[in-house]
Coordinates of C-alpha atoms and ligand atoms in Angstrom, one line a residue:
M1 CA -30.7 -27.7 -1.3
A2 CA -31.9 -25.2 -3.9
R3 CA -35.3 -24.7 -2.3
E4 CA -35.9 -21.1 -1.3
L5 CA -36.2 -19.9 2.2
R6 CA -39.7 -18.8 1.5
Q7 CA -40.7 -22.5 1.0
T8 CA -38.6 -24.1 3.7
D9 CA -39.2 -21.6 6.5
P10 CA -42.0 -19.2 5.7
K11 CA -42.0 -17.6 9.1
V12 CA -38.4 -16.4 9.1
S13 CA -38.6 -15.6 5.4
E14 CA -41.7 -13.4 6.0
A15 CA -40.0 -11.6 8.9
I16 CA -37.0 -10.8 6.6
D17 CA -39.3 -9.6 3.9
H18 CA -41.1 -7.4 6.3
E19 CA -37.8 -5.9 7.5
R20 CA -36.8 -5.2 4.0
E21 CA -40.1 -3.4 3.4
R22 CA -39.6 -1.5 6.7
Q23 CA -36.2 -0.3 5.6
E24 CA -37.7 0.8 2.2
S25 CA -40.6 2.6 3.6
A26 CA -39.0 4.4 6.6
L27 CA -36.1 6.9 6.7
G28 CA -33.4 5.2 8.7
M29 CA -31.6 8.0 10.5
I30 CA -30.0 6.1 13.4
A31 CA -26.5 7.4 13.1
S32 CA -24.9 4.0 13.4
E33 CA -26.9 2.3 10.7
N34 CA -26.5 2.2 6.9
H35 CA -27.6 0.1 3.9
V36 CA -25.0 -2.3 2.3
S37 CA -24.9 -3.1 -1.4
E38 CA -26.4 -6.2 -2.9
A39 CA -22.8 -7.3 -3.5
V40 CA -22.0 -7.2 0.3
L41 CA -25.3 -9.0 1.1
E42 CA -24.3 -11.7 -1.4
A43 CA -20.8 -12.1 0.1
Q44 CA -22.3 -12.3 3.7
G45 CA -24.9 -14.8 2.6
S46 CA -22.3 -17.1 1.0
V47 CA -20.9 -20.6 1.6
L48 CA -18.1 -19.0 3.5
T49 CA -20.3 -19.3 6.6
N50 CA -19.5 -23.1 6.4
K51 CA -15.7 -22.7 6.8
Y52 CA -13.7 -22.9 10.0
A53 CA -10.5 -20.9 9.7
E54 CA -9.0 -20.4 13.2
G55 CA -5.7 -18.7 12.8
Y56 CA -4.6 -16.2 10.1
P57 CA -3.9 -16.4 6.4
G58 CA -1.1 -18.9 5.7
A59 CA -1.2 -20.2 9.3
R60 CA -4.5 -21.9 10.0
Y61 CA -5.5 -24.7 12.3
Y62 CA -7.7 -26.3 9.6
G63 CA -7.2 -27.6 6.1
G64 CA -9.0 -26.3 3.1
C65 CA -8.4 -22.6 3.8
Q66 CA -6.9 -21.6 0.5
H67 CA -9.9 -19.6 -0.7
V68 CA -10.8 -18.0 2.6
D69 CA -7.1 -17.0 2.9
E70 CA -7.5 -15.1 -0.3
V71 CA -10.6 -13.4 0.9
E72 CA -9.1 -12.4 4.2
N73 CA -5.9 -11.1 2.5
L74 CA -8.0 -9.0 0.2
A75 CA -9.9 -7.5 3.2
I76 CA -6.5 -6.7 4.9
E77 CA -4.9 -5.2 1.8
R78 CA -7.8 -3.0 1.1
A79 CA -8.1 -1.8 4.7
E80 CA -4.4 -1.0 4.7
E81 CA -4.9 1.1 1.6
L82 CA -8.1 2.8 3.0
W83 CA -6.7 3.9 6.4
G84 CA -2.9 3.7 5.9
A85 CA -2.3 1.4 8.8
E86 CA 0.8 -0.7 9.3
H87 CA -1.1 -3.7 10.5
V88 CA -4.8 -4.7 10.2
N89 CA -6.8 -7.4 11.8
V90 CA -10.2 -7.9 10.2
Q91 CA -11.5 -10.7 12.4
P92 CA -13.2 -8.9 15.3
H93 CA -16.9 -9.9 15.2
S94 CA -18.0 -6.4 16.3
G95 CA -16.6 -3.1 17.4
T96 CA -16.8 -4.2 21.0
Q97 CA -14.7 -7.3 20.2
A98 CA -12.2 -5.0 18.5
N99 CA -11.8 -2.9 21.6
M100 CA -11.5 -6.1 23.7
G101 CA -8.7 -7.2 21.3
V102 CA -6.8 -4.0 22.0
Y103 CA -7.3 -4.1 25.7
F104 CA -6.2 -7.7 25.9
S105 CA -3.1 -7.0 23.8
V106 CA -1.6 -4.5 26.2
L107 CA -3.5 -4.2 29.4
E108 CA -3.7 -6.4 32.5
P109 CA -6.9 -6.6 34.6
G110 CA -6.8 -3.6 37.0
D111 CA -4.9 -1.4 34.6
K112 CA -6.2 2.2 34.1
I113 CA -8.3 3.5 31.2
L114 CA -9.3 7.1 30.6
S115 CA -12.2 7.5 28.2
L116 CA -15.2 9.6 27.3
S117 CA -18.3 9.0 29.5
L118 CA -21.3 7.3 28.0
S119 CA -23.7 10.1 28.8
H120 CA -21.3 12.5 27.0
G121 CA -21.1 10.5 23.9
G122 CA -18.8 7.6 24.8
H123 CA -19.5 3.9 24.3
L124 CA -20.2 0.9 26.6
S125 CA -17.0 -0.8 25.6
H126 CA -14.9 2.2 26.8
G127 CA -15.3 1.1 30.4
H128 CA -19.0 1.3 31.4
A129 CA -19.8 -0.5 34.6
V130 CA -22.2 -2.9 32.9
N131 CA -19.6 -3.9 30.3
F132 CA -16.6 -6.2 30.7
S133 CA -14.4 -3.2 30.1
G134 CA -15.7 -1.5 33.3
Q135 CA -15.5 -4.7 35.2
L136 CA -11.9 -5.7 34.3
Y137 CA -10.2 -2.3 34.3
D138 CA -9.9 0.7 36.6
V139 CA -11.7 3.4 34.6
E140 CA -12.1 7.1 34.9
Q141 CA -14.0 9.2 32.4
Y142 CA -13.7 12.7 30.9
E143 CA -16.7 14.7 29.9
V144 CA -17.4 17.5 27.4
D145 CA -17.6 21.1 28.5
P146 CA -21.3 21.5 29.4
E147 CA -21.3 25.1 28.0
T148 CA -19.6 24.4 24.6
G149 CA -20.3 20.7 24.1
Y150 CA -16.6 20.3 23.1
V151 CA -13.9 18.2 24.7
D152 CA -11.9 20.5 27.0
Y153 CA -8.3 19.4 26.2
D154 CA -6.6 21.3 29.0
E155 CA -9.0 19.6 31.5
L156 CA -8.3 16.3 29.8
A157 CA -4.6 16.8 30.2
R158 CA -5.0 17.7 33.8
H159 CA -7.2 14.6 34.4
A160 CA -4.6 12.4 32.7
H161 CA -1.8 13.7 34.8
E162 CA -3.8 13.2 38.0
F163 CA -5.1 9.7 37.1
D164 CA -2.0 8.4 35.2
P165 CA -3.8 6.0 32.9
D166 CA -2.2 3.1 31.0
L167 CA -4.5 3.8 28.0
V168 CA -6.4 6.9 26.8
V169 CA -9.3 6.5 24.5
S170 CA -10.4 9.0 21.9
G171 CA -13.6 8.3 19.9
S172 CA -17.3 8.3 20.6
S173 CA -20.8 7.3 19.6
A174 CA -22.5 10.6 19.9
Y175 CA -20.0 13.4 19.8
P176 CA -20.8 15.7 16.8
R177 CA -17.4 17.2 16.5
E178 CA -14.0 16.1 15.3
F179 CA -11.5 15.0 18.0
D180 CA -8.1 16.5 18.0
F181 CA -6.1 13.3 17.6
E182 CA -2.7 15.0 17.8
R183 CA -3.7 16.5 21.1
F184 CA -4.8 13.1 22.4
E185 CA -1.5 11.7 21.2
S186 CA 0.5 14.3 23.0
I187 CA -1.5 13.9 26.2
A188 CA -1.1 10.1 26.1
D189 CA 2.6 10.5 25.5
E190 CA 3.0 12.9 28.5
V191 CA 1.6 10.3 30.9
D192 CA 3.3 7.4 29.1
A193 CA -0.1 5.8 28.1
Y194 CA -1.2 4.1 24.9
H195 CA -3.6 6.0 22.7
L196 CA -6.6 4.0 21.4
S197 CA -8.7 5.8 18.9
D198 CA -12.1 4.2 18.4
I199 CA -13.4 5.5 15.1
A200 CA -16.4 3.1 15.0
H201 CA -18.8 5.7 13.7
I202 CA -16.5 7.5 11.3
T203 CA -14.5 4.7 9.6
G204 CA -16.0 5.7 6.3
L205 CA -15.5 9.4 6.7
V206 CA -11.8 8.8 7.7
A207 CA -11.3 6.4 4.8
A208 CA -12.7 9.0 2.3
G209 CA -10.5 11.7 3.7
V210 CA -13.4 13.9 4.9
H211 CA -12.5 13.5 8.5
A212 CA -9.0 13.6 10.1
N213 CA -7.3 10.2 10.3
P214 CA -6.0 9.1 13.8
V215 CA -3.8 6.3 12.4
P216 CA -0.6 8.4 12.4
H217 CA -1.4 9.5 16.0
A218 CA -2.6 6.4 17.8
D219 CA -1.0 3.1 18.8
F220 CA -4.3 1.4 18.1
V221 CA -7.3 2.3 16.0
T222 CA -10.6 0.3 16.2
G223 CA -13.6 0.6 14.0
S224 CA -17.0 -0.7 12.9
T225 CA -17.5 -1.9 9.4
H226 CA -21.2 -1.2 9.2
K227 CA -21.7 2.5 10.1
T228 CA -20.3 5.1 7.7
I229 CA -18.6 2.4 5.7
R230 CA -20.9 -0.1 4.1
A231 CA -19.0 -3.4 4.6
G232 CA -21.4 -5.3 6.7
R233 CA -21.6 -5.9 10.4
G234 CA -18.3 -6.3 12.1
G235 CA -15.2 -4.8 13.6
I236 CA -11.6 -4.1 12.7
I237 CA -8.3 -3.3 14.5
M238 CA -5.4 -1.3 13.1
C239 CA -2.1 -0.9 14.9
T240 CA 1.5 -0.1 14.5
E241 CA 3.8 -3.0 13.5
E242 CA 5.2 -3.1 17.0
H243 CA 1.8 -4.4 18.4
A244 CA 0.8 -6.6 15.4
D245 CA 1.5 -10.0 17.0
D246 CA 0.0 -9.0 20.4
V247 CA -3.2 -7.8 18.7
D248 CA -3.5 -10.9 16.6
S249 CA -3.1 -13.2 19.5
A250 CA -5.5 -11.1 21.7
V251 CA -8.2 -11.6 19.0
F252 CA -7.4 -15.3 18.3
P253 CA -7.0 -17.3 20.5
G254 CA -7.3 -14.6 23.2
S255 CA -10.9 -13.6 22.9
Q256 CA -12.5 -15.2 19.8
G257 CA -12.6 -18.6 18.1
G258 CA -13.0 -19.1 14.4
P259 CA -13.5 -15.9 12.3
L260 CA -16.8 -15.3 10.6
M261 CA -15.4 -15.7 7.1
H262 CA -18.7 -14.7 5.4
N263 CA -18.5 -11.4 7.3
V264 CA -14.8 -11.1 6.4
A265 CA -15.9 -11.4 2.8
G266 CA -18.5 -8.7 3.3
K267 CA -15.7 -6.5 4.7
A268 CA -13.5 -7.2 1.6
V269 CA -16.3 -6.3 -0.8
G270 CA -17.4 -3.2 1.2
F271 CA -13.7 -2.0 1.5
G272 CA -13.3 -2.5 -2.3
E273 CA -16.4 -0.3 -2.9
A274 CA -14.9 2.3 -0.5
L275 CA -11.8 2.5 -2.7
E276 CA -13.8 3.6 -5.7
P277 CA -13.8 7.4 -6.3
E278 CA -17.6 7.6 -5.8
F279 CA -17.2 6.7 -2.1
E280 CA -15.4 10.0 -1.4
E281 CA -18.4 11.8 -3.0
Y282 CA -20.7 9.8 -0.8
A283 CA -18.8 10.6 2.4
R284 CA -18.7 14.2 1.5
Q285 CA -22.4 14.2 0.9
V286 CA -23.0 12.5 4.3
V287 CA -21.3 15.4 6.1
D288 CA -22.9 18.1 3.9
N289 CA -26.3 16.5 4.6
A290 CA -25.8 16.6 8.3
K291 CA -24.7 20.2 8.1
T292 CA -27.8 21.1 6.1
L293 CA -30.1 19.3 8.5
A294 CA -28.4 21.1 11.4
S295 CA -29.0 24.5 10.0
V296 CA -32.7 23.7 9.1
L297 CA -33.3 22.5 12.7
Q298 CA -31.6 25.6 14.1
D299 CA -33.7 27.8 11.9
H300 CA -36.7 26.2 13.5
G301 CA -35.4 27.1 17.0
L302 CA -33.9 23.7 18.0
S303 CA -30.6 23.6 19.9
L304 CA -27.8 21.3 19.0
V305 CA -25.1 20.1 21.3
S306 CA -21.9 22.0 20.4
G307 CA -24.0 24.2 18.1
G308 CA -23.7 22.0 15.0
T309 CA -21.7 19.2 13.5
D310 CA -18.5 18.3 11.8
K311 CA -19.6 14.8 10.7
H312 CA -22.5 12.5 10.0
L313 CA -24.6 13.0 13.1
L314 CA -26.2 15.7 15.2
L315 CA -27.5 15.7 18.8
V316 CA -30.6 17.7 19.5
D317 CA -30.9 19.0 23.0
L318 CA -34.6 19.4 23.6
R319 CA -34.3 21.0 27.0
E320 CA -34.5 24.6 25.8
S321 CA -36.9 24.5 22.9
H322 CA -39.2 21.7 24.2
P323 CA -38.6 21.3 27.9
E324 CA -41.7 19.1 28.3
L325 CA -40.8 16.7 25.6
T326 CA -38.5 13.8 26.4
G327 CA -36.2 12.1 24.0
K328 CA -38.3 9.0 24.4
E329 CA -41.4 10.8 23.3
A330 CA -39.7 12.5 20.4
E331 CA -38.4 9.2 19.2
A332 CA -41.9 7.7 19.3
A333 CA -43.5 10.6 17.6
L334 CA -40.9 10.5 14.7
D335 CA -41.3 6.8 14.5
D336 CA -45.0 7.2 14.0
V337 CA -44.3 9.2 10.8
G338 CA -41.7 6.8 9.5
L339 CA -38.5 8.6 10.6
V340 CA -36.4 6.3 12.7
I341 CA -33.9 7.9 15.1
N342 CA -32.9 7.3 18.7
K343 CA -33.3 9.0 22.0
N344 CA -29.9 10.0 23.4
T345 CA -28.6 11.5 26.6
V346 CA -27.2 15.0 26.3
P347 CA -24.3 16.5 28.4
G348 CA -25.6 17.4 31.9
E349 CA -28.5 14.9 31.4
T350 CA -31.0 14.8 34.3
R351 CA -33.4 12.2 32.9
S352 CA -32.6 8.4 32.8
P353 CA -30.9 6.9 29.7
M354 CA -34.3 5.2 28.9
V355 CA -36.0 8.6 28.8
T356 CA -33.4 11.2 28.0
S357 CA -33.6 14.9 26.9
G358 CA -32.1 14.5 23.5
I359 CA -32.3 12.7 20.1
R360 CA -29.4 11.7 17.8
I361 CA -30.0 11.9 14.1
G362 CA -27.6 10.6 11.5
T363 CA -27.3 10.9 7.7
P364 CA -25.3 7.9 6.5
A365 CA -28.3 5.7 5.5
V366 CA -30.4 8.4 3.8
T367 CA -27.3 9.6 1.9
T368 CA -26.9 6.0 0.6
R369 CA -30.5 6.3 -0.7
G370 CA -29.4 9.4 -2.7
F371 CA -30.5 12.3 -0.5
G372 CA -29.0 15.7 -1.1
E373 CA -29.6 19.2 0.1
E374 CA -33.3 19.5 -1.0
E375 CA -34.3 16.2 0.7
M376 CA -32.5 17.2 3.9
E377 CA -34.4 20.4 4.0
A378 CA -37.6 18.4 3.8
V379 CA -36.4 16.0 6.5
G380 CA -35.6 19.0 8.7
E381 CA -39.0 20.4 8.3
V382 CA -40.6 17.1 9.1
V383 CA -38.6 16.7 12.3
A384 CA -39.3 20.3 13.4
N385 CA -43.0 20.1 12.7
V386 CA -43.4 16.8 14.5
L387 CA -41.5 17.9 17.6
D388 CA -43.5 21.1 17.8
D389 CA -46.8 19.1 17.7
P390 CA -46.0 15.5 18.6
T391 CA -49.7 14.6 19.3
D392 CA -51.4 16.5 16.4
D393 CA -52.8 14.0 14.0
E394 CA -53.0 16.5 11.1
V395 CA -49.3 17.4 11.4
K396 CA -48.4 13.8 11.6
R397 CA -50.5 12.8 8.6
E398 CA -48.7 15.5 6.5
A399 CA -45.3 14.4 7.8
S400 CA -46.0 10.7 7.1
W401 CA -47.0 11.6 3.6
R402 CA -43.8 13.6 3.0
V403 CA -41.7 10.7 4.3
E404 CA -43.6 8.2 2.1
R405 CA -42.9 10.3 -1.0
L406 CA -39.2 10.6 -0.2
C407 CA -39.0 6.9 0.3
D408 CA -40.8 6.1 -2.9
E409 CA -38.6 8.5 -4.8
F410 CA -35.3 7.1 -3.4
P411 CA -35.6 3.3 -3.0
V412 CA -32.8 1.5 -1.1
Y413 CA -32.8 -1.6 -3.2
E414 CA -34.2 -1.3 -6.7
Ligands
LIG1 C1 -20.9 1.4 17.5 C2 -19.7 1.5 18.4 C3 -18.8 0.4 18.7 C4 -19.1 -1.0 18.2 O1 -20.3 -1.5 18.5 P1 -20.7 -3.0 18.2 O2 -22.2 -2.9 18.3 O3 -20.1 -3.8 19.2 O4 -20.2 -3.3 16.8 C5 -17.7 0.7 19.4 N1 -17.3 1.9 19.7 C6 -18.1 3.0 19.5 C7 -17.6 4.3 19.9 C8 -19.3 2.8 18.8 O5 -20.0 3.9 18.5

């Protein structure tokens, strides 16, 4: 049993080693990614993966759950403290499963959802046609104002009154600004709809108090545990006491079987880390770094959707500064120099989602490495230089060299 993976399965072991090296030697700037601590990795790679624990702490369908109960209770208590929610469910396997849990708790197939469109920053699980949410429910979507890049709340209110949804969703994958959660609450109230706030991307920023918290303004809040909070891959649901039982039964047995207790342990450990005072500093730095990067890119003539950012990500609209360059080409050119980002649609997109006219850049992972203002200025120059000359070998050699030096100076895992 004690033999190491390297001996028992060299192929998988080698692929894992290579991925670790890739993470060390490239700058991960995909806005939804981060690096968890060794402690979270240890919890996720533990014997808890062996344990079946259908049900909830104190009320399981299997024996031998005393220790996993303790782990799940710790995750729940810490989450309640981080976000101030009345009720928390830490079992969703992912953010998508968390949204499914909420929908199943209060909606019937055919009920109406009003959410942000994918091409304007929304998420597949908010009702896209290729996702279960778009297939089960009657979905209409709002968009951002193409001029300002911001949600137009008067237009949202008008749309809500016209459509009369059962559930209104705030939250996004690629919206660089804060949502006005109070306004969402009042619009949802006016049309007698539930308000679900999906804070997948910003769970950590909200927990640290550097972004507004929707918990007092929403019936349900869902989140990811692996984006701006470093608690390992998974999802979480928070809700008012009123919906606690419905949410719990919508997750299990409604849409999942046994919880992934090793991941629940990762959540408990990562939430514990987020309760430490250093986490607030980290989250503040994530936002400061995004703002620094935004201003460097703007100084180089790039335009950003909404003109900047309030949080951990920015969305570069290439159409004005580099009309010939697609998001796909920009992603590939930056990848060549070790800077990993993703192509992204921009409001009013005319190219396909596989090509796009924009790129999304996020700061959570490089901030975990220890990046501050100086490093973000260097990153901004690398991005701007490569986008200006995406096929120039000399420019790319210089950019690769700068990325390599930054990676060496700021290792992820010592
Ligand atoms: C990332 C994200 C999710 C969750 O995604 P999973 O990959 O299913 O964990 C949900 N909603 C939004 C808005 C997201 O950005």
